Short mmCIF file of C-alpha atoms and ligand atoms in Angstrom, two decimals:
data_model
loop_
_atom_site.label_atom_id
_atom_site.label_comp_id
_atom_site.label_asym_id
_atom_site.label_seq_id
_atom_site.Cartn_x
_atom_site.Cartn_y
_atom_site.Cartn_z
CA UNK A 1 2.11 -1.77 -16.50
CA UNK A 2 4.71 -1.29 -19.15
CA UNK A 3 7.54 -3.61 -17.94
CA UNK A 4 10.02 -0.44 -19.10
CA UNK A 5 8.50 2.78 -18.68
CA UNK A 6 11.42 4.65 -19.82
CA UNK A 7 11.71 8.10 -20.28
CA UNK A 8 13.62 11.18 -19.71
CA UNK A 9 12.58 11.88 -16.18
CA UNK A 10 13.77 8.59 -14.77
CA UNK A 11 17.49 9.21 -16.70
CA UNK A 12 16.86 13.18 -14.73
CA UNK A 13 15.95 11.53 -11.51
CA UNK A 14 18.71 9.64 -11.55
CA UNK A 15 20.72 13.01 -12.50
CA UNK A 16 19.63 14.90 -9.24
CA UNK A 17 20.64 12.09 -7.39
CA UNK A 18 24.19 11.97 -8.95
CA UNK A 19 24.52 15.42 -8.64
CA UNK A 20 23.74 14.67 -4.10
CA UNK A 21 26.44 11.83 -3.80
CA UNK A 22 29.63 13.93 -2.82
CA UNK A 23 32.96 13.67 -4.73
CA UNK A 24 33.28 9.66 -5.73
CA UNK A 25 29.87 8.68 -4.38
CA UNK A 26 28.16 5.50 -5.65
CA UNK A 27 24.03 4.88 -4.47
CA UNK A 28 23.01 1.05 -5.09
CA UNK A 29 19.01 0.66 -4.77
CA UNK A 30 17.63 -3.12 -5.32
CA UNK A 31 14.15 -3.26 -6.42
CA UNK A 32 12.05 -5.42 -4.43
CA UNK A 33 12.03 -9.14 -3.59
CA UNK A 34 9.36 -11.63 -4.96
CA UNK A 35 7.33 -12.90 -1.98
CA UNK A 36 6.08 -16.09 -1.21
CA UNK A 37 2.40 -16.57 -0.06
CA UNK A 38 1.87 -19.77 0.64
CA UNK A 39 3.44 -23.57 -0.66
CA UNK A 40 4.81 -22.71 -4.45
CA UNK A 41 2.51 -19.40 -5.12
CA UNK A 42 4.02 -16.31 -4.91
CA UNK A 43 1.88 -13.10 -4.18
CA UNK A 44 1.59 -10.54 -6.88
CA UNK A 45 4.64 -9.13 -7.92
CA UNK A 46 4.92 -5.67 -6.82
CA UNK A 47 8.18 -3.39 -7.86
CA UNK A 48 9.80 -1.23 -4.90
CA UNK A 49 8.93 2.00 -5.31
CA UNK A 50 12.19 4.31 -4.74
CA UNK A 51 13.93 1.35 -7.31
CA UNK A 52 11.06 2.37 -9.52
CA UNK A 53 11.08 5.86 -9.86
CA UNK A 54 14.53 5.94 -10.58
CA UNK A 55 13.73 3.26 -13.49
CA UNK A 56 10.44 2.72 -14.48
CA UNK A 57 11.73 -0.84 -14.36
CA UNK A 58 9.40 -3.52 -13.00
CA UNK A 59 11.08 -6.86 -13.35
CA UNK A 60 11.96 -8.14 -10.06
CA UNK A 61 15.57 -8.91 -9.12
CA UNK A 62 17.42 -6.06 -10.29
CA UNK A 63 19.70 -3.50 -9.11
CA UNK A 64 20.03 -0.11 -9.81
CA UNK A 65 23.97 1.75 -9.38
CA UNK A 66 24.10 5.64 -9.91
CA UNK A 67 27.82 7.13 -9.27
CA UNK A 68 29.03 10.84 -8.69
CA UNK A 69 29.78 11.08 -12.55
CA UNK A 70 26.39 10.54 -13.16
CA UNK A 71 27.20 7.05 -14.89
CA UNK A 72 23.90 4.61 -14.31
CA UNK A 73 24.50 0.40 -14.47
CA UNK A 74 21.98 -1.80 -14.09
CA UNK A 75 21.61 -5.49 -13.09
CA UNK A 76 19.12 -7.87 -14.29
CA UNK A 77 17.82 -11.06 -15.26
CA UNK A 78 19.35 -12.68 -18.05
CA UNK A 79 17.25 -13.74 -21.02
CA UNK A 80 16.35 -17.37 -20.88
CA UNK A 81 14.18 -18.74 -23.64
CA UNK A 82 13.28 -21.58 -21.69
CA UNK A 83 11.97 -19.61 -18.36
CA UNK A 84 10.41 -16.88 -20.48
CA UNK A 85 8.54 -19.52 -21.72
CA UNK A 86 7.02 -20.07 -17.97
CA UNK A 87 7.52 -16.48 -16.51
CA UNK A 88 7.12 -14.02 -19.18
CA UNK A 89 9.65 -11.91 -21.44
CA UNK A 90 12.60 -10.13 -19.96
CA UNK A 91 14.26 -7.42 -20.86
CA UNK A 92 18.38 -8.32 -20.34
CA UNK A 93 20.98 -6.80 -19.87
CA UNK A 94 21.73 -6.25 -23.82
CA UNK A 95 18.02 -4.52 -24.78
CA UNK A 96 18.32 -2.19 -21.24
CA UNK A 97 20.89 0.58 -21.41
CA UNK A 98 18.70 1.94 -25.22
CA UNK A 99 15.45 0.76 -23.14
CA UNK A 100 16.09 2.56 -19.88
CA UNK A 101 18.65 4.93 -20.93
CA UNK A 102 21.52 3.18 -18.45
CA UNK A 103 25.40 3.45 -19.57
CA UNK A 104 26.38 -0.35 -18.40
CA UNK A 105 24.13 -3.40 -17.82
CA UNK A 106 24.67 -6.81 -16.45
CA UNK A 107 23.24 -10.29 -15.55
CA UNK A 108 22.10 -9.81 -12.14
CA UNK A 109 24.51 -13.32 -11.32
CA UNK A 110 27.50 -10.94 -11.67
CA UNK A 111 26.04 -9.00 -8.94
CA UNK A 112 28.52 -10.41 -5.98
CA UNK A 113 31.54 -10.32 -8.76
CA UNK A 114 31.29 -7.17 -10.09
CA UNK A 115 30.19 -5.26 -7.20
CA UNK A 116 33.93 -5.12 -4.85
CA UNK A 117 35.17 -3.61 -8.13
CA UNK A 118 32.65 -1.09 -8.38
CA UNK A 119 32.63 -0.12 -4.81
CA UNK A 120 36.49 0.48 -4.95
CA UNK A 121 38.00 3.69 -4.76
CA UNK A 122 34.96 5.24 -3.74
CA UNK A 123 34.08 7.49 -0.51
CA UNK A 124 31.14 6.67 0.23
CA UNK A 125 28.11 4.48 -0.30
CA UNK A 126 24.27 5.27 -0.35
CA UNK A 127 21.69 3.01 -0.20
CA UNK A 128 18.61 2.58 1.49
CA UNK A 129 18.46 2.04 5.45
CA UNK A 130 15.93 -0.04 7.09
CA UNK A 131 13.94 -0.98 3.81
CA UNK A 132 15.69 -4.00 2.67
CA UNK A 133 16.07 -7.26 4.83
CA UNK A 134 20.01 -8.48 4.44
CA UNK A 135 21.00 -5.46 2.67
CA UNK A 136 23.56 -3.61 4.64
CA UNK A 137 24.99 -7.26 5.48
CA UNK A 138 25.25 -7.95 1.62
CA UNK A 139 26.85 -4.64 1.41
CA UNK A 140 28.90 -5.34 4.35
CA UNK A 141 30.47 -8.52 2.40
CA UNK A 142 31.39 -6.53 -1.03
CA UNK A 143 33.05 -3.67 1.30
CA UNK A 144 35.23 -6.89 2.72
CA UNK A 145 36.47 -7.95 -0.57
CA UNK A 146 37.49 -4.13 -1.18
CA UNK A 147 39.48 -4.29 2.24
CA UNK A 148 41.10 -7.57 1.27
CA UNK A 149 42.45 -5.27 -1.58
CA UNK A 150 44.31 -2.71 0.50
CA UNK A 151 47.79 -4.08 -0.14
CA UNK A 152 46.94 -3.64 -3.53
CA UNK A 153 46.16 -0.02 -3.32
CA UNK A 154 42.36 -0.54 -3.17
CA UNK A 155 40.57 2.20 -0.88
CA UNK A 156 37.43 1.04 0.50
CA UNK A 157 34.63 3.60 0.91
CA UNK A 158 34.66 4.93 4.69
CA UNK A 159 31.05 6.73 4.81
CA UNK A 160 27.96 4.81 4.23
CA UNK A 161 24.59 7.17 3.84
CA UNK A 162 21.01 6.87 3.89
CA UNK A 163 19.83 7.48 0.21
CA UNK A 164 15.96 7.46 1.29
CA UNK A 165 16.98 11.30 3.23
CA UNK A 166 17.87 12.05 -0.16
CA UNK A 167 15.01 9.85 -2.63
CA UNK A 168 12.15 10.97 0.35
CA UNK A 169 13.05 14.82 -0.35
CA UNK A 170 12.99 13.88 -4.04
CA UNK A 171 9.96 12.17 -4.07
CA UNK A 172 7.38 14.50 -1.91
CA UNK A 173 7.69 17.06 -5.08
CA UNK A 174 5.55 15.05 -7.95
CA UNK A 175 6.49 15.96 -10.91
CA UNK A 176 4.00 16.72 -13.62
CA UNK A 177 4.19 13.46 -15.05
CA UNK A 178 3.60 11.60 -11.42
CA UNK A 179 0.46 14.25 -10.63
CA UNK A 180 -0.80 12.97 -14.69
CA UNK A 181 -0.67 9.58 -13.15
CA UNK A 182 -2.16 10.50 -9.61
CA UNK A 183 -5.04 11.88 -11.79
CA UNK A 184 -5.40 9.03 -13.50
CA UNK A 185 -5.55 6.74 -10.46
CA UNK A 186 -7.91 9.22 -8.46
CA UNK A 187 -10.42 8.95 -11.36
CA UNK A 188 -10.92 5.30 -12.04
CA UNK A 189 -10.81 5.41 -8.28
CA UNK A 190 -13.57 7.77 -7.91
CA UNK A 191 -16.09 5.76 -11.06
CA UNK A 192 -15.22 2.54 -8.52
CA UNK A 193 -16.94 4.68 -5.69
CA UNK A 194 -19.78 5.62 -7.76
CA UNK A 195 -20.19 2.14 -9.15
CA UNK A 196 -20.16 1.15 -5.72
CA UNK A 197 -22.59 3.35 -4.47
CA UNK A 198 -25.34 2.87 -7.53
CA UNK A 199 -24.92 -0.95 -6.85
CA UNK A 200 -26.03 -0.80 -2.89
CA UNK A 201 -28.75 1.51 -4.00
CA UNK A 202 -30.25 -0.61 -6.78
CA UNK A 203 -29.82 -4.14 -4.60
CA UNK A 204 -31.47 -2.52 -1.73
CA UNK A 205 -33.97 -1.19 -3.77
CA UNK A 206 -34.89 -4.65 -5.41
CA UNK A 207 -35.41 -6.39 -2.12
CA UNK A 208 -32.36 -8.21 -2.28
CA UNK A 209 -29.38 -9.30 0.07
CA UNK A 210 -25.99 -7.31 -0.09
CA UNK A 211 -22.51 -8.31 1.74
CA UNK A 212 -19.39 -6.47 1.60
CA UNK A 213 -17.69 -8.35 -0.79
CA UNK A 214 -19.89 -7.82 -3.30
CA UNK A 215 -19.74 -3.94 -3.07
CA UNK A 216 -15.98 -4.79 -2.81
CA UNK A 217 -16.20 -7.15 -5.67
CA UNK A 218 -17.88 -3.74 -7.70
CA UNK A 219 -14.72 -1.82 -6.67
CA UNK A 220 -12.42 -4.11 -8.42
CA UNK A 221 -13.99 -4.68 -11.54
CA UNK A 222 -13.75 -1.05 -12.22
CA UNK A 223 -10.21 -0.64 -11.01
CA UNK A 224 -9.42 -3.37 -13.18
CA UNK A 225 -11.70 -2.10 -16.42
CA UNK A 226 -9.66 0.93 -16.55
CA UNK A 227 -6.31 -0.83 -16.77
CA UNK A 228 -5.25 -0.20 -12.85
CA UNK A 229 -3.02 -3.49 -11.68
CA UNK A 230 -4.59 -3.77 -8.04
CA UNK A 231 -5.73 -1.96 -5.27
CA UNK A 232 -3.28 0.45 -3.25
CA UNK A 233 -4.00 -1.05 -0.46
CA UNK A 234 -6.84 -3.41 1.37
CA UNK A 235 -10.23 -2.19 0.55
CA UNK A 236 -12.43 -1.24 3.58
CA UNK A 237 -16.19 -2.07 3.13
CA UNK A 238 -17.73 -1.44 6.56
CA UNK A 239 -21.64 -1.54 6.74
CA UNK A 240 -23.49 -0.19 9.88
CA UNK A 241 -21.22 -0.44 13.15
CA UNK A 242 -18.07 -2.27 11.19
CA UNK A 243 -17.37 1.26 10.09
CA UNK A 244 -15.97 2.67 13.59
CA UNK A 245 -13.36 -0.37 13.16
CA UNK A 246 -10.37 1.68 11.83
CA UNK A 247 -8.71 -1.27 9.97
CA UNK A 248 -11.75 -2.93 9.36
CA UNK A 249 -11.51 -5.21 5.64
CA UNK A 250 -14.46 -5.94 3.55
CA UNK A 251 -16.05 -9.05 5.05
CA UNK A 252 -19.12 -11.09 5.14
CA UNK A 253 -21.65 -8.73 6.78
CA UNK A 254 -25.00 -8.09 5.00
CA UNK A 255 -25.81 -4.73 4.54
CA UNK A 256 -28.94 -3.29 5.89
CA UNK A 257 -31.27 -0.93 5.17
CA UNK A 258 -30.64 2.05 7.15
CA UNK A 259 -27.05 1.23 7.52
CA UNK A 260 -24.69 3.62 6.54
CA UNK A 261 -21.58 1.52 4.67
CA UNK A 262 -17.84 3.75 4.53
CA UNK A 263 -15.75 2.44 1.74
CA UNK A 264 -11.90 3.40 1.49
CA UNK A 265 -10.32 2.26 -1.46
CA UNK A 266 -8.36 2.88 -4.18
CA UNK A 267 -6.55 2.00 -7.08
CA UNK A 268 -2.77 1.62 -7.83
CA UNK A 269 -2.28 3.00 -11.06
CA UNK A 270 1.46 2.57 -13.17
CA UNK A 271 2.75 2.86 -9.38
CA UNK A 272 0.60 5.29 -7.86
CA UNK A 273 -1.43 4.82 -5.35
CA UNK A 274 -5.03 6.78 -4.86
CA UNK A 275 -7.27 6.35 -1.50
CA UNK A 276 -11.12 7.78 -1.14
CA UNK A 277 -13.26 7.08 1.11
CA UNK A 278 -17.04 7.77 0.92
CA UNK A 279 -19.74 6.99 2.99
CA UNK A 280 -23.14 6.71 2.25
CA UNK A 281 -26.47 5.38 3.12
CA UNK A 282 -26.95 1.87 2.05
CA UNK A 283 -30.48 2.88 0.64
CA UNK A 284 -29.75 6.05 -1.10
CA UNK A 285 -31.25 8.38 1.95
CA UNK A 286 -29.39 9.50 5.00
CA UNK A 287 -31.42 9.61 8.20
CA UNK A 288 -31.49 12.67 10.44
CA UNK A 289 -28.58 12.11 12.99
CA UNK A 290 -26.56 10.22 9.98
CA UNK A 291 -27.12 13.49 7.73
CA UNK A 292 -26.25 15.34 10.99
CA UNK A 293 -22.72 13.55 11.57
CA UNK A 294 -22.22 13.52 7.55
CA UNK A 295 -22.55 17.40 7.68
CA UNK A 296 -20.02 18.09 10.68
CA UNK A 297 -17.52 15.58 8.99
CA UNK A 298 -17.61 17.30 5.63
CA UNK A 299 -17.33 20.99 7.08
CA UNK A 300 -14.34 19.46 9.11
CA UNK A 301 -12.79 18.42 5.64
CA UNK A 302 -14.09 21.73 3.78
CA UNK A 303 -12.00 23.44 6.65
CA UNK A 304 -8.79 21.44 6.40
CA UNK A 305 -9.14 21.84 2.60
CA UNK A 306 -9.40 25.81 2.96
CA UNK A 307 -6.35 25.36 4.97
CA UNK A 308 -3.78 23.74 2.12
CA UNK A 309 -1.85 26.37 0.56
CA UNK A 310 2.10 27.00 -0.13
CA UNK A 311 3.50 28.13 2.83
CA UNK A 312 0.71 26.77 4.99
CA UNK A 313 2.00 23.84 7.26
CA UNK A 314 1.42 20.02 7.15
CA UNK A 315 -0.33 20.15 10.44
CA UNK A 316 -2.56 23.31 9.55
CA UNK A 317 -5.31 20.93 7.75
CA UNK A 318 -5.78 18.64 10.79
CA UNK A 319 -5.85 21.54 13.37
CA UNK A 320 -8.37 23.34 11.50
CA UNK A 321 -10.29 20.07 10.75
CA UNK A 322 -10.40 20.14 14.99
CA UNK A 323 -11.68 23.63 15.12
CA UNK A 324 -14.86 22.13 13.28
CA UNK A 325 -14.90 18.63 14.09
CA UNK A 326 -15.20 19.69 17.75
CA UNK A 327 -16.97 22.56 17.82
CA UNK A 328 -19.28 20.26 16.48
CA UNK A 329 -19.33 17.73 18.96
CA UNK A 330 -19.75 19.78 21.74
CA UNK A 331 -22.81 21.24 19.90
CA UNK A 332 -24.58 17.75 19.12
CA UNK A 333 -23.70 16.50 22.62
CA UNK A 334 -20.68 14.00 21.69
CA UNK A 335 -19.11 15.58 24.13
CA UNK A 336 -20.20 16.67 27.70
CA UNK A 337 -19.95 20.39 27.98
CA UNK A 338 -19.72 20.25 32.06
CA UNK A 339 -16.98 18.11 31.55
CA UNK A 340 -15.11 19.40 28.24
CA UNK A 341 -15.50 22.60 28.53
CA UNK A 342 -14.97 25.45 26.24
CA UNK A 343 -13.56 24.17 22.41
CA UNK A 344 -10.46 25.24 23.29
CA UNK A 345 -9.83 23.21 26.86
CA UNK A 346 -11.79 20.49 24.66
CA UNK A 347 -9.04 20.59 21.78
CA UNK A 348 -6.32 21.22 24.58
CA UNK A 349 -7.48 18.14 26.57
CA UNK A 350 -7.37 16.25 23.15
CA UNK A 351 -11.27 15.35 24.35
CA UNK A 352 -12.17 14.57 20.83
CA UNK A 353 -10.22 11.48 20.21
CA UNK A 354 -13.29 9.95 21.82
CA UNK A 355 -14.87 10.31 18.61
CA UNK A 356 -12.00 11.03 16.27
CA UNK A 357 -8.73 9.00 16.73
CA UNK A 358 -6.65 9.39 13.83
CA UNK A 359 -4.49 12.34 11.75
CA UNK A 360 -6.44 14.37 8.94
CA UNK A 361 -3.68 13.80 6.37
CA UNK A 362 -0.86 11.48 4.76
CA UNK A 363 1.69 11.98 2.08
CA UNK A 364 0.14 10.03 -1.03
CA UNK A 365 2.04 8.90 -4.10
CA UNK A 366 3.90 5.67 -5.29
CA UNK A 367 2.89 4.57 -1.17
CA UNK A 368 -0.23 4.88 -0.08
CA UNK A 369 1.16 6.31 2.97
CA UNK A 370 4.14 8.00 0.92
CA UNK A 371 7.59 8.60 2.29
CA UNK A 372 8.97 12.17 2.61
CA UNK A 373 9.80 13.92 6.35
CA UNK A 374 6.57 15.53 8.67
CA UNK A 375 9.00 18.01 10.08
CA UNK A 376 10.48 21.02 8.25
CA UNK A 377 13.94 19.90 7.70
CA UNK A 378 15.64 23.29 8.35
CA UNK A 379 13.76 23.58 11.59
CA UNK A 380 14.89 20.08 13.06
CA UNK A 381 16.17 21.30 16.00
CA UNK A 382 13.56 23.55 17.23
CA UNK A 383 12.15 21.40 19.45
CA UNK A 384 9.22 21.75 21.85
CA UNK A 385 8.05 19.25 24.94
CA UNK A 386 4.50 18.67 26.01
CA UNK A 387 2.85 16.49 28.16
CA UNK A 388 -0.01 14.40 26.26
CA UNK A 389 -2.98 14.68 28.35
CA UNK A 390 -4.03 10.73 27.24
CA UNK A 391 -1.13 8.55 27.62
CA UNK A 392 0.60 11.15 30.25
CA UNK A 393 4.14 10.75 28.50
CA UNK A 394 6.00 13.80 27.02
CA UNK A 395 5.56 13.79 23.42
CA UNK A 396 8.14 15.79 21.61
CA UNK A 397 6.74 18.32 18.93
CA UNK A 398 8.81 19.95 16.06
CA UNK A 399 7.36 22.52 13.47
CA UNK A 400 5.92 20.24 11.07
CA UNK A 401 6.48 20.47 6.88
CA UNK A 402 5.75 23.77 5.09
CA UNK A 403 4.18 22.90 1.90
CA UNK A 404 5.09 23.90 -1.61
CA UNK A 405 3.56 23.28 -4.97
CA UNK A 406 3.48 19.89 -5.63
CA UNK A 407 3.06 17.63 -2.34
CA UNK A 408 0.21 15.61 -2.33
CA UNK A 409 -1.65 14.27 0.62
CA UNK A 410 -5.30 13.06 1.71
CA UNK A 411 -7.45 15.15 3.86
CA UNK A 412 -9.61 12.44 5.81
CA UNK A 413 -11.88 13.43 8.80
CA UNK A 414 -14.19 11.20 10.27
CA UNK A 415 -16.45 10.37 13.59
CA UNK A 416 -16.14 7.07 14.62
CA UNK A 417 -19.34 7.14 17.64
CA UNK A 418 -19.28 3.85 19.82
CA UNK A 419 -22.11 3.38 22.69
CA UNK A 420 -21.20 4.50 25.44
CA UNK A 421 -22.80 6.70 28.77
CA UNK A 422 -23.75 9.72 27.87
CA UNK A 423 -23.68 9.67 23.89
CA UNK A 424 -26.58 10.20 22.86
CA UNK A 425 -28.03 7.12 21.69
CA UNK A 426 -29.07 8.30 18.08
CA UNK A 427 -25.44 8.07 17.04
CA UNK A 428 -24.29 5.01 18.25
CA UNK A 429 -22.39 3.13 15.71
CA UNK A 430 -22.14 5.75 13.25
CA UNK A 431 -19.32 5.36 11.56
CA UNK A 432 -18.07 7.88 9.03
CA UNK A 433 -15.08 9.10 7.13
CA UNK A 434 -14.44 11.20 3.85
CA UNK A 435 -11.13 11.13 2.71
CA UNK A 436 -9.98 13.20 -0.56
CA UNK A 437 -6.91 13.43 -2.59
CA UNK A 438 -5.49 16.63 -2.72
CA UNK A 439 -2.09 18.53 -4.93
CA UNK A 440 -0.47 21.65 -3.50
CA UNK A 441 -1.19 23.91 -6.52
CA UNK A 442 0.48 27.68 -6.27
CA UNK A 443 -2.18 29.29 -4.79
CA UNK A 444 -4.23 26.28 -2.80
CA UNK A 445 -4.79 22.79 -3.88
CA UNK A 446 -6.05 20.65 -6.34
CA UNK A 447 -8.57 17.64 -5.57
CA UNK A 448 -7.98 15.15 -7.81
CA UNK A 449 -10.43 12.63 -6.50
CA UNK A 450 -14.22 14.59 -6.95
CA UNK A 451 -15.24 12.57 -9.59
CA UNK A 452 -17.15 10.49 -7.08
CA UNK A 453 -19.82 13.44 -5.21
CA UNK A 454 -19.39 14.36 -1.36
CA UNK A 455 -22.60 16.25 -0.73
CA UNK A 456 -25.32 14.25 0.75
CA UNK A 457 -27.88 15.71 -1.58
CA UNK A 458 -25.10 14.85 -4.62
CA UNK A 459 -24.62 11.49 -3.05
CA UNK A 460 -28.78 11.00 -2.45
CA UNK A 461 -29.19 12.15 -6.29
CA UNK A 462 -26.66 10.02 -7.81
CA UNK A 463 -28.26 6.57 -6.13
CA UNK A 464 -31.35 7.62 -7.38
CA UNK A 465 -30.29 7.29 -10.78
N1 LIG B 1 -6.51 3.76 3.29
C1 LIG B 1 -5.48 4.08 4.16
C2 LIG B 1 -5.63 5.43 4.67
O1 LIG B 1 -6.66 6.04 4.49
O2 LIG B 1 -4.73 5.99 5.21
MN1 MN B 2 -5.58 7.76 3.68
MN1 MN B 3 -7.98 5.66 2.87
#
C-alpha cells in the first residue's frame, strides 16, 4: 500500500468531522500500535482503520488532531537516516502537511508537550472509546496539565465524546472511491476462489494427496499476485466434516474424494477487507444430498439477496433467508415435522439453529466485520422484549438499520448438519456456506464478489476445465 494515500476525500472526511465537534471541539485519533508476536518479531504491521480513513496514512505511531475550525495536525515519526536504513523511509513531519494535506505537523516525541496546549481552551474532546488500550488515561494526564493551568486562565475541556458514534455513522456510507476499492478486493478475492477450486479438482483428478494448506497456500498466492497485502482475516479451509466447525482454520486434513471442502476467505485490499465463501465438491461433482443442501442454501441467499433494497431493513435479508432455509428443512427432514411444526412455530421456536447458528449478514469495509450501529438510530428507544425460546432469557429487540445507497454487507447462509437422532443420515457432516459481498445500490444491490460462480452446474463446469 502507498504509505500516503492522500487525496481530497481524506482532507473532506476530516471536514465532516470538523463540521460534528460543537463550538471549540478538538477529536485526537492515534493510529494503531505495532504488536509484538513473539521474542524480537513483530507481527505485520497493520494501520487502524478509523486513523486511516481520515489519512490514508499507514506509518505506525502517529496521531491524527482535527479541531472545530477545521484545522488538521498531525504527529509522526521523525526522519532518521540511520533507522530508515533498518525500517524503511518515513514520511516526517516536514514532507506531511503537502503529502496529506494537514495544516501543522510534528515529531510524534512532542506528543506529551504539545498536547496540554492544544487541549486548552477547548470544550470538549473526542476520541475513540474502548478501541485503544491506555488511551483515555493518556488523555486523562494532558487534561491534568490543562487544570494545573487554571490560575493562569487556562479552561480545561469539561465534555469528553465518543468520536467512533460519529466515524461509525461516517463510515457505513462508502464512498465511491471505498466501493472502487471493495471491487477491487472482491475480485482478486473471487480469481483466489476459482484458483482454489481448479486446484482441488485437478489434484484429485491426478490421483494425488490434497491438505488444506495447500488449497490455502493457492488462496494466497493469488491475493498476493494481484498486489493485496494479506488476508482480511484467517482463511477457513474445511474439507468434509471440518466444515460444520464455525471458526474452523485451514489445517492439516487431507481432502477426500467425495468431500465437500467450504473456503471463506478474502483479501485485504489498500484497507478493505472482502470475505467469500464457496463450497464445493472436492472432485468437481456434487453428490445427491450435497447438491440437495447446496440448492436450499443458495435459494436461502437468492432470497436474502431479493430482500436488500433502500428502505428495506438490516434484518430483512436474514429473516427472509429463514423463510427458505427452513421451509427447506422441514421438507428434507432436518427437522421433525411432529415436533417443529408448521414453518412458522418452526421459525418462532428458533428450531433451525439446529442446523443454522449464525446471522445472514455483517457490515463489510475497512473491518471485516465493519463498525457502524444494527439499530436505526432515530428509533433507539422503541424498544421491544421477548423471551428467547433457547437460552430462556429476555432478549431485548430494537428496529434494526434501514439501509440506504451505499452500505455494504455479506449475505452468508449456510447448513451446518452434525449426526445426530433423527437426521437423516445422508447429511451428516455436511457442511456448507455461501457468503457474497453485496453494495446497497438505489434500487437493490450490487454483488461485487461473482467473479468466482455459485451455481453447482457453474461450479461443476468450471473444475472441469
Ligand atoms: N469470515 C468471517 C465472516 O464470514 O464473518
Ligand atoms: Mn462474513
Ligand atoms: Mn466469511
Amino acid at each position: 500500500m502507498n504509505a500516503c494515500l492522500h487525496s481530497p476525500c481524506h482532507a473532506e472526511r476530516r471536514a465532516r468531522v470538523a463540521a460534528q465537534l460543537g463550538p471549540d471541539g478538538i477529536a485526537i485519533v492515534p493510529t494503531a500500535p505495532e504488536r509484538a508476536r513473539n521474542r524480537d518479531s513483530d507481527f505485520a504491521y497493520r494501520h487502524d482503520s478509523y486513523f486511516y480513513y481520515l489519512t490514508g496514512f499507514t506509518e505506525p505511531n502517529a496521531w491524527l488532531l482535527i479541531s472545530a475550525d477545521g484545522q488538521s495536525t498531525l504527529f509522526c515519526q521523525p526522519k532518521d537516516p540511520e533507522r530508515e536504513i533498518w525500517d524503511g523511509l518515513r514520511l516526517g513531519p516536514q514532507a506531511a502537511p503537502a503529502r496529506l494535506g494537514v495544516q501543522q505537523a510534528y515529531e510524534v516525541t512532542e506528543l506529551d508537550a504539545r498536547l496540554p496546549r492544544l487541549l486548552e481552551n477547548r470544550r470538549s474532546v473526542w476520541f475513540p472509546f474502548a478501541t485503544h488500550a491506555g488511551l483515555s488515561q493518556r488523555i486523562d494526564g494532558w487534561l491534568q496539565t490543562v487544570r494545573a493551568r487554571a490560575r493562569a486562565g487556562a479552561l480545561c475541556p469539561h465534555t469528553q465524546r465518543d468520536l467512533c458514534v460519529l466515524l461509525d455513522e461516517m463510515r457505513l456510507i462508502k464512498d465511491p472511491q471505498e466501493q472502487d476499492i471493495m471491487r477491487r478486493a472482491a475480485d482478486i478475492s473471487a480469481r483466489a476462489h476459482v484458483r482454489a477450486m481448479q486446484r482441488s479438482a485437478a489434484v484429485l483428478r491426478a490421483g494425488q494427496p490434497l491438505r488444506e494448506y495447500q488449497l490455502e497456500a493457492e488462496l494466497l498466492h493469488e491475493f498476493r499476485q494481484h498486489g493485496a497485502q494479506s488476508p482480511a482475516y484467517n482463511s477457513i479451509v474445511a474439507a468434509g466434516a471440518n466444515a460444520c466447525v464455525l471458526h474452523y482454520r485451514a489445517d492439516q486434513a487431507l481432502i477426500r474424494d467425495g468431500d465437500l471442502v467450504l473456503i471463506d476467505a478474502g483479501c485485504e485490499l489498500d484497507g478493505y477487507a472482502s470475505d467469500i465463501t464457496r463450497t464445493f465438491p472436492a472432485n468437481g461433482r456434487f453428490s445427491g444430498p450435497q447438491r440437495a443442501l447446496y440448492d436450499l442454501v443458495l435459494a436461502s441467499q437468492e432470497a436474502a439477496i431479493a430482500a436488500i433494497r433502500p428502505g428495506a431493513r438490516f434484518g430483512d435479508p436474514h429473516q427472509a433467508c429463514l423463510q427458505v432455509l427452513t421451509q427447506g428443512m422441514l421438507d428434507l427432514g432436518l427437522l421433525d415435522k411432529n415436533h417443529s411444526g408448521t414453518l412458522d412455530d418452526a421459525i418462532a421456536q428458533r428450531h433451525y439453529v439446529a442446523h443454522y447458528m449464525h446471522r445472514t449478514s455483517h457490515w463489510l469495509g475497512m473491518d471485516v466485520h465493519d463498525c457502524g450501529s444494527y439499530v436505526e438510530p432515530a428509533e433507539i428507544d422503541q424498544v421491544s422484549e421477548r423471551n428467547d425460546p433457547h437460552s430462556g432469557e429476555t432478549v431485548l429487540d430494537r428496529p434494526s438499520r434501514i439501509l440506504h445507497p451505499g452500505m455494504a454487507l455479506t449475505i452468508e447462509p449456510g447448513l451446518y448438519v452434525r449426526p445426530g437422532e433423527g437426521v437423516p443420515r445422508e447429511f451428516w457432516n455436511i457442511g456448507i456456506r455461501i457468503e457474497d459481498d453485496a453494495i446497497v445500490s438505489a434500487s437493490g444491490c450490487t454483488l461485487i464478489s461473482r467473479a468466482v460462480p455459485v451455481q453447482a452446474d457453474e461450479i461443476e463446469a468450471l473444475m472441469r476445465g
